Amino acid sequence: MRRILAVAGGVDMAVTGHWHRWARLAVFAMLVAPALVRGVPQSFVHAAWAGDRGAPGGIRALAQTPDGYLWIGSLTGLYRFDGVTFERALDEHGHPLPSASITALLAAPDGALWIGYFQAGVARYKDGHLTVVADGSRVNRRYVRSIARARSGVIWAASPGGLLRIEQGTPRTVDANDGFDSMAAWSVAVDSSDNVWVTGDARLFLMKAGTSRFVATGVEVGPLATVIRGDDGTVWVSETTGGLRAVPGLTEDHTAVAMGMPLRPDDAVTAAGLLIDRRGRMWGTDDNNGRLFVLENPSRLANGRVVRSDETDTRLSERDGLTSGMMGPVFEDREGTLWMGSNTGLDSFRSSAITPLSGLSDSQRMLYAMPGNNDDGAWLTDIFRVLRVDSDGVRTWATVPDEIRGIYVVSRNRLWTFSPRTGAYRIDDGVVTSVPLPAGGRWSWQQVTPDGRDGVWMHSDAGELFHWTGREWHGVHWSPFGKERPTSLVHGEGDAVWAMGADGRVAMRDGSGTTRTWAVPLPGTVRVIDVSQDETLVGSENGVARIVGDRAEATDHFGAYALVNVTGIYRAGGEVWLNTANGLVRVPLDALRRSLSDHSYVPPFRVFDERDGLSGGADIGAPNTLFPARNGRFWVHTLNGIYVFDPSKVETNPVAPLVFIRTVNADGEALPASSGMAIGPEVRRMRFDFTATSLAVPGRVQFRYRLDGVDADWQGPSTERFATYTRLPPGHYVFHVVAANEDGVWSGQGATLPFDIRPQFFERTIVRAALAILLLAAIVLSCILAVRRSNARVRLQLQAQFAERHRMGREIQDTLLESMQGVLLSLSAAADGLDACHPFRRDLGQVIEGAEKTVGAMRERVIELQTRPVASDNLADRIGEAGARLGQVYGVPFVLAQTGATRSVAAGVEGEVLAIATEAMRNAFVHARASRVVCLAGFRSEGVTVTVSDDGHGFDVTDPDNEGSGLSGMRDRALMLGATLTVHSGPATGTRIDLSIPRSAAYGEGARQRDWWKKWRGRTSR
């Protein structure tokens, strides 16, 4: 067993599954007998578009093309409507159509629109191209009243000027040779069996499917007659002189039905527009009486009599919200929405599961309903009276001597009421008994709740909880929130009493007197509680919560939808209904539980609001604003009235919307959306305007969009019909958009728009290539200049070095060599003075010979120091000559090898390289004790390499003591050149010295430029 408990403004109710437990409802104001709304068809929602919403006036025809657009033919032109925007149709040149007075429309399966004009004939319109098929002379300059299409593709056009047959674009006037002997054709209709029905001057004509001739029936018709045939086979005719009537017995196989023109009664119904919808209802626009009428079951009146106004189930006029009393065409679209055109706008009616009650004044804001048990009644209050509302009407059930502020239904025939001055009254079967209130404390009707049997609980400001058991009050002290007084009381399971605080706290006192409290994690006052054995659902000012055991969990939103002022909770069939300030919300119970524990989860939910016929949000001053009724229905109470909701009538729209990209706005310039369009250059802001042809609830159509290359994923969903991007760089893009209808049925592929943003002049490929070449040339030039500066520095260093060497050579020549030459002369004189057989003469001669060689070598070195280096093409030869000389001096074989073609070496570099190589070779000859010395000279594009190696005993290169002056000098020379010198040696492995001179230093700037030019010429020539 489950109870629904509610509190709002202190008024509460309890409902159980037993027939004898009733809900409690109240209304504060004068009562006008409630009844279902008169005017708006039951279970339909009305919407209207007048001129202030863009609708054209003088609407005479409606049609829907396969792309979902609703087309409107009016006396001001042709328009199309996507549910939001009215657009005037233009031709392929962007001009209005030749004739603005349109009186008939027909949408063909191929997307073409057939147009009937006032005095201008018939035309075909498709993709902006207008083709006049029959000019005005074909219809004697009369207006076309209706157009129909047979399955074969034949188009029929009815006009007071005659009947046209259009086949394969060729028009022909139908005459007596075709069996149609009427000068006028007031209307033409093709039924579901492909029979063609036409109302002529005075008779109804029929062309049976599969035949080519018309047959005159025995049915007389008057001027402006309209004919339709329902799916049940009944033919209906309406004319201004006779009225609306069925033609019983008339079929394609039985046309000899005699029916004369009836006498029109004063209250006869006539129809300018007539339609039987997919549910079998008949809709008609009675322009003579300025009304729209509905027959829920037209077959009950299909007896041949003229239908009277009081026989219609619904009559709607301009007073009931229609855009005008002069109504015209009636049309049903592919989603089941009914459309009516009028002189001043457009009206629509859509199926709904919500039925409003009328007759309640604006001040009547609280309803107390009781549950089913074959009884859909409700209790209302009218200041001093308690009234019963059910299928039999409204009757006074009891009258109390004071103004009623609270009413509580405790059983089928027992109610309690509370008044601000005189206290409580118990009403048994209409008999009113005053019940004195407990002594002490101040009482408020807001802190009262039935006990689930025949008594009530009351709470005072002194913290006393009193229980009326049938004869007397029994009190206990209970202050569950300390000094804070409970805002409301409700009754729970058994003898449990629930109390709610303004700060979101909830307390429960069970039958044994034990109290438990919960802090609902939501701010604000708790409005309603729904208690069951397993869990308790709580509605508050700012969300919904769930209490299980000692734990309370809550949420204040479902995705972007805020749950504000939840004042009604109703559970049925695994679903939970929440009445909120923003509408009635349906959510699966399991999904609600998950969303309460996982706030990132968005449950599947649907909102019912004014677009579904539920006007106004939940009333926060009422008790639980949702109450069960009979057959699964329930009552809904809002700020604007009282409604009956039937979940079994909730329909799902299975029609996926078609999506279209209407325009592209580039920096304020509107451009037609065309595939492959090029935009720009330099577009700062782009806006894509799109739409979807879902006409049922266009305000609930949701869109997702994505721009390839910009968006990693779909954006949305959103109800906005545009997307904006800023500062898109030049390139190719594809914009995608999809849409879903009000029930979440998505369009699938949707619409796409490939387009390009043109680059600016400096962003073009050829310009970028030219700029890249210029940049590369600037880099090359800067490198050349850098090399020149580097070579200049090297030349300055070499010049300074040469000056220093020349000075040193001169000093050596003038001092050391001259002194040694003197010593040699003295030694020679001494040797000559010795006897030829003297033992020292031979030794002294050898010393003199060695000294002369040393002096000669020193002279060569001095000459080398004083000789200015010049560019040479034989560096390898000079190294070979120096090595050969040293080999002869020290008696060690010398080998020279060369790799690469000989190349000129820069001035000043050759001498340094020769000096380094000579020093390396001298060290090998003098110190290595080698059996052979090898020198390898290499010429490569990257630079020059010189390697000197021997097979001597080697040395430890890691020992700093082995770093003699010769090796240090070679390193210094190499460093000055920007070259690298590497020594490889080890005991018994010989020694190898590698010298590597980079290209910039070895060959100089001129060689570098020549090499670059040769390579470039070689590549471009290929």
PDB file of N, CA and C in Angstrom, residues 823-873:
ATOM      1  N   VAL A 823     129.379  30.793 -34.858  1.00  0.00           N
ATOM      2  CA  VAL A 823     129.879  29.631 -34.122  1.00  0.00           C
ATOM      3  C   VAL A 823     130.377  28.575 -35.091  1.00  0.00           C
ATOM      4  N   LEU A 824     129.606  28.370 -36.168  1.00  0.00           N
ATOM      5  CA  LEU A 824     130.029  27.372 -37.159  1.00  0.00           C
ATOM      6  C   LEU A 824     131.357  27.751 -37.801  1.00  0.00           C
ATOM      7  N   LEU A 825     131.544  29.023 -38.084  1.00  0.00           N
ATOM      8  CA  LEU A 825     132.823  29.465 -38.680  1.00  0.00           C
ATOM      9  C   LEU A 825     133.981  29.211 -37.710  1.00  0.00           C
ATOM     10  N   SER A 826     133.720  29.477 -36.430  1.00  0.00           N
ATOM     11  CA  SER A 826     134.782  29.254 -35.427  1.00  0.00           C
ATOM     12  C   SER A 826     135.099  27.778 -35.314  1.00  0.00           C
ATOM     13  N   LEU A 827     134.010  26.933 -35.333  1.00  0.00           N
ATOM     14  CA  LEU A 827     134.245  25.492 -35.248  1.00  0.00           C
ATOM     15  C   LEU A 827     134.983  24.995 -36.492  1.00  0.00           C
ATOM     16  N   SER A 828     134.652  25.529 -37.638  1.00  0.00           N
ATOM     17  CA  SER A 828     135.350  25.110 -38.875  1.00  0.00           C
ATOM     18  C   SER A 828     136.817  25.497 -38.822  1.00  0.00           C
ATOM     19  N   ALA A 829     137.082  26.714 -38.300  1.00  0.00           N
ATOM     20  CA  ALA A 829     138.488  27.148 -38.188  1.00  0.00           C
ATOM     21  C   ALA A 829     139.245  26.244 -37.221  1.00  0.00           C
ATOM     22  N   ALA A 830     138.570  25.890 -36.133  1.00  0.00           N
ATOM     23  CA  ALA A 830     139.227  25.006 -35.154  1.00  0.00           C
ATOM     24  C   ALA A 830     139.485  23.643 -35.754  1.00  0.00           C
ATOM     25  N   ALA A 831     138.543  23.171 -36.526  1.00  0.00           N
ATOM     26  CA  ALA A 831     138.717  21.840 -37.146  1.00  0.00           C
ATOM     27  C   ALA A 831     139.837  21.871 -38.168  1.00  0.00           C
ATOM     28  N   ASP A 832     139.945  22.974 -38.878  1.00  0.00           N
ATOM     29  CA  ASP A 832     141.001  23.063 -39.880  1.00  0.00           C
ATOM     30  C   ASP A 832     142.378  23.121 -39.203  1.00  0.00           C
ATOM     31  N   GLY A 833     142.367  23.597 -37.974  1.00  0.00           N
ATOM     32  CA  GLY A 833     143.638  23.702 -37.259  1.00  0.00           C
ATOM     33  C   GLY A 833     144.118  22.371 -36.711  1.00  0.00           C
ATOM     34  N   LEU A 834     143.286  21.393 -36.707  1.00  0.00           N
ATOM     35  CA  LEU A 834     143.677  20.080 -36.176  1.00  0.00           C
ATOM     36  C   LEU A 834     144.311  19.243 -37.275  1.00  0.00           C
ATOM     37  N   ASP A 835     145.146  18.350 -36.816  1.00  0.00           N
ATOM     38  CA  ASP A 835     145.781  17.428 -37.756  1.00  0.00           C
ATOM     39  C   ASP A 835     144.720  16.522 -38.346  1.00  0.00           C
ATOM     40  N   ALA A 836     144.890  16.177 -39.594  1.00  0.00           N
ATOM     41  CA  ALA A 836     143.900  15.350 -40.288  1.00  0.00           C
ATOM     42  C   ALA A 836     143.705  14.026 -39.599  1.00  0.00           C
ATOM     43  N   CYS A 837     144.732  13.556 -38.871  1.00  0.00           N
ATOM     44  CA  CYS A 837     144.610  12.252 -38.202  1.00  0.00           C
ATOM     45  C   CYS A 837     144.193  12.404 -36.743  1.00  0.00           C
ATOM     46  N   HIS A 838     143.900  13.666 -36.394  1.00  0.00           N
ATOM     47  CA  HIS A 838     143.524  13.876 -34.977  1.00  0.00           C
ATOM     48  C   HIS A 838     142.154  13.229 -34.727  1.00  0.00           C
ATOM     49  N   PRO A 839     142.037  12.513 -33.611  1.00  0.00           N
ATOM     50  CA  PRO A 839     140.783  11.780 -33.358  1.00  0.00           C
ATOM     51  C   PRO A 839     139.562  12.689 -33.217  1.00  0.00           C
ATOM     52  N   PHE A 840     139.733  13.958 -32.790  1.00  0.00           N
ATOM     53  CA  PHE A 840     138.574  14.834 -32.628  1.00  0.00           C
ATOM     54  C   PHE A 840     138.168  15.520 -33.922  1.00  0.00           C
ATOM     55  N   ARG A 841     139.033  15.515 -34.918  1.00  0.00           N
ATOM     56  CA  ARG A 841     138.703  16.239 -36.163  1.00  0.00           C
ATOM     57  C   ARG A 841     137.463  15.634 -36.827  1.00  0.00           C
ATOM     58  N   ARG A 842     137.431  14.260 -36.854  1.00  0.00           N
ATOM     59  CA  ARG A 842     136.284  13.633 -37.513  1.00  0.00           C
ATOM     60  C   ARG A 842     135.002  13.917 -36.731  1.00  0.00           C
ATOM     61  N   ASP A 843     135.065  13.819 -35.382  1.00  0.00           N
ATOM     62  CA  ASP A 843     133.843  14.086 -34.589  1.00  0.00           C
ATOM     63  C   ASP A 843     133.413  15.535 -34.720  1.00  0.00           C
ATOM     64  N   LEU A 844     134.369  16.401 -34.706  1.00  0.00           N
ATOM     65  CA  LEU A 844     134.022  17.808 -34.810  1.00  0.00           C
ATOM     66  C   LEU A 844     133.434  18.105 -36.189  1.00  0.00           C
ATOM     67  N   GLY A 845     133.909  17.412 -37.176  1.00  0.00           N
ATOM     68  CA  GLY A 845     133.354  17.617 -38.529  1.00  0.00           C
ATOM     69  C   GLY A 845     131.878  17.181 -38.593  1.00  0.00           C
ATOM     70  N   GLN A 846     131.577  16.052 -37.903  1.00  0.00           N
ATOM     71  CA  GLN A 846     130.167  15.603 -37.899  1.00  0.00           C
ATOM     72  C   GLN A 846     129.258  16.600 -37.166  1.00  0.00           C
ATOM     73  N   VAL A 847     129.784  17.181 -36.053  1.00  0.00           N
ATOM     74  CA  VAL A 847     128.990  18.173 -35.335  1.00  0.00           C
ATOM     75  C   VAL A 847     128.752  19.383 -36.220  1.00  0.00           C
ATOM     76  N   ILE A 848     129.821  19.807 -36.918  1.00  0.00           N
ATOM     77  CA  ILE A 848     129.670  20.986 -37.790  1.00  0.00           C
ATOM     78  C   ILE A 848     128.662  20.687 -38.897  1.00  0.00           C
ATOM     79  N   GLU A 849     128.696  19.469 -39.454  1.00  0.00           N
ATOM     80  CA  GLU A 849     127.759  19.120 -40.544  1.00  0.00           C
ATOM     81  C   GLU A 849     126.314  19.127 -40.030  1.00  0.00           C
ATOM     82  N   GLY A 850     126.082  18.544 -38.819  1.00  0.00           N
ATOM     83  CA  GLY A 850     124.716  18.542 -38.265  1.00  0.00           C
ATOM     84  C   GLY A 850     124.249  19.934 -37.952  1.00  0.00           C
ATOM     85  N   ALA A 851     125.161  20.771 -37.436  1.00  0.00           N
ATOM     86  CA  ALA A 851     124.754  22.144 -37.124  1.00  0.00           C
ATOM     87  C   ALA A 851     124.405  22.910 -38.385  1.00  0.00           C
ATOM     88  N   GLU A 852     125.183  22.659 -39.466  1.00  0.00           N
ATOM     89  CA  GLU A 852     124.859  23.349 -40.726  1.00  0.00           C
ATOM     90  C   GLU A 852     123.486  22.943 -41.238  1.00  0.00           C
ATOM     91  N   LYS A 853     123.162  21.635 -41.095  1.00  0.00           N
ATOM     92  CA  LYS A 853     121.813  21.207 -41.508  1.00  0.00           C
ATOM     93  C   LYS A 853     120.746  21.901 -40.674  1.00  0.00           C
ATOM     94  N   THR A 854     121.003  22.004 -39.361  1.00  0.00           N
ATOM     95  CA  THR A 854     120.016  22.664 -38.496  1.00  0.00           C
ATOM     96  C   THR A 854     119.855  24.109 -38.874  1.00  0.00           C
ATOM     97  N   VAL A 855     120.961  24.765 -39.131  1.00  0.00           N
ATOM     98  CA  VAL A 855     120.878  26.163 -39.541  1.00  0.00           C
ATOM     99  C   VAL A 855     120.121  26.287 -40.854  1.00  0.00           C
ATOM    100  N   GLY A 856     120.352  25.309 -41.763  1.00  0.00           N
ATOM    101  CA  GLY A 856     119.633  25.349 -43.046  1.00  0.00           C
ATOM    102  C   GLY A 856     118.132  25.180 -42.831  1.00  0.00           C
ATOM    103  N   ALA A 857     117.784  24.217 -41.935  1.00  0.00           N
ATOM    104  CA  ALA A 857     116.359  24.036 -41.661  1.00  0.00           C
ATOM    105  C   ALA A 857     115.744  25.278 -41.025  1.00  0.00           C
ATOM    106  N   MET A 858     116.497  25.895 -40.133  1.00  0.00           N
ATOM    107  CA  MET A 858     115.994  27.102 -39.492  1.00  0.00           C
ATOM    108  C   MET A 858     115.819  28.204 -40.524  1.00  0.00           C
ATOM    109  N   ARG A 859     116.756  28.273 -41.482  1.00  0.00           N
ATOM    110  CA  ARG A 859     116.587  29.276 -42.521  1.00  0.00           C
ATOM    111  C   ARG A 859     115.297  29.019 -43.314  1.00  0.00           C
ATOM    112  N   GLU A 860     115.002  27.707 -43.604  1.00  0.00           N
ATOM    113  CA  GLU A 860     113.748  27.406 -44.315  1.00  0.00           C
ATOM    114  C   GLU A 860     112.533  27.846 -43.494  1.00  0.00           C
ATOM    115  N   ARG A 861     112.622  27.616 -42.201  1.00  0.00           N
ATOM    116  CA  ARG A 861     111.497  28.009 -41.366  1.00  0.00           C
ATOM    117  C   ARG A 861     111.343  29.527 -41.343  1.00  0.00           C
ATOM    118  N   VAL A 862     112.455  30.194 -41.271  1.00  0.00           N
ATOM    119  CA  VAL A 862     112.384  31.657 -41.289  1.00  0.00           C
ATOM    120  C   VAL A 862     111.789  32.145 -42.595  1.00  0.00           C
ATOM    121  N   ILE A 863     112.221  31.498 -43.711  1.00  0.00           N
ATOM    122  CA  ILE A 863     111.670  31.892 -45.015  1.00  0.00           C
ATOM    123  C   ILE A 863     110.152  31.637 -45.033  1.00  0.00           C
ATOM    124  N   GLU A 864     109.720  30.467 -44.469  1.00  0.00           N
ATOM    125  CA  GLU A 864     108.281  30.175 -44.415  1.00  0.00           C
ATOM    126  C   GLU A 864     107.535  31.200 -43.575  1.00  0.00           C
ATOM    127  N   LEU A 865     108.159  31.601 -42.453  1.00  0.00           N
ATOM    128  CA  LEU A 865     107.499  32.594 -41.603  1.00  0.00           C
ATOM    129  C   LEU A 865     107.339  33.923 -42.325  1.00  0.00           C
ATOM    130  N   GLN A 866     108.286  34.254 -43.151  1.00  0.00           N
ATOM    131  CA  GLN A 866     108.292  35.570 -43.794  1.00  0.00           C
ATOM    132  C   GLN A 866     107.624  35.550 -45.157  1.00  0.00           C
ATOM    133  N   THR A 867     107.118  34.377 -45.583  1.00  0.00           N
ATOM    134  CA  THR A 867     106.463  34.294 -46.891  1.00  0.00           C
ATOM    135  C   THR A 867     104.951  34.436 -46.699  1.00  0.00           C
ATOM    136  N   ARG A 868     104.274  35.410 -47.439  1.00  0.00           N
ATOM    137  CA  ARG A 868     102.823  35.614 -47.330  1.00  0.00           C
ATOM    138  C   ARG A 868     102.098  34.479 -48.031  1.00  0.00           C
ATOM    139  N   PRO A 869     101.117  33.796 -47.362  1.00  0.00           N
ATOM    140  CA  PRO A 869     100.390  32.682 -47.988  1.00  0.00           C
ATOM    141  C   PRO A 869      99.546  33.190 -49.157  1.00  0.00           C
ATOM    142  N   VAL A 870      99.423  32.355 -50.164  1.00  0.00           N
ATOM    143  CA  VAL A 870      98.576  32.647 -51.326  1.00  0.00           C
ATOM    144  C   VAL A 870      97.744  31.420 -51.617  1.00  0.00           C
ATOM    145  N   ALA A 871      96.608  31.673 -52.396  1.00  0.00           N
ATOM    146  CA  ALA A 871      95.748  30.539 -52.769  1.00  0.00           C
ATOM    147  C   ALA A 871      96.532  29.590 -53.634  1.00  0.00           C
ATOM    148  N   SER A 872      96.372  28.300 -53.394  1.00  0.00           N
ATOM    149  CA  SER A 872      97.127  27.285 -54.126  1.00  0.00           C
ATOM    150  C   SER A 872      96.219  26.128 -54.440  1.00  0.00           C
ATOM    151  N   ASP A 873      96.449  25.498 -55.553  1.00  0.00           N
ATOM    152  CA  ASP A 873      95.692  24.321 -55.935  1.00  0.00           C
ATOM    153  C   ASP A 873      96.439  23.036 -55.636  1.00  0.00           C
TER     154      ASP A 873
END
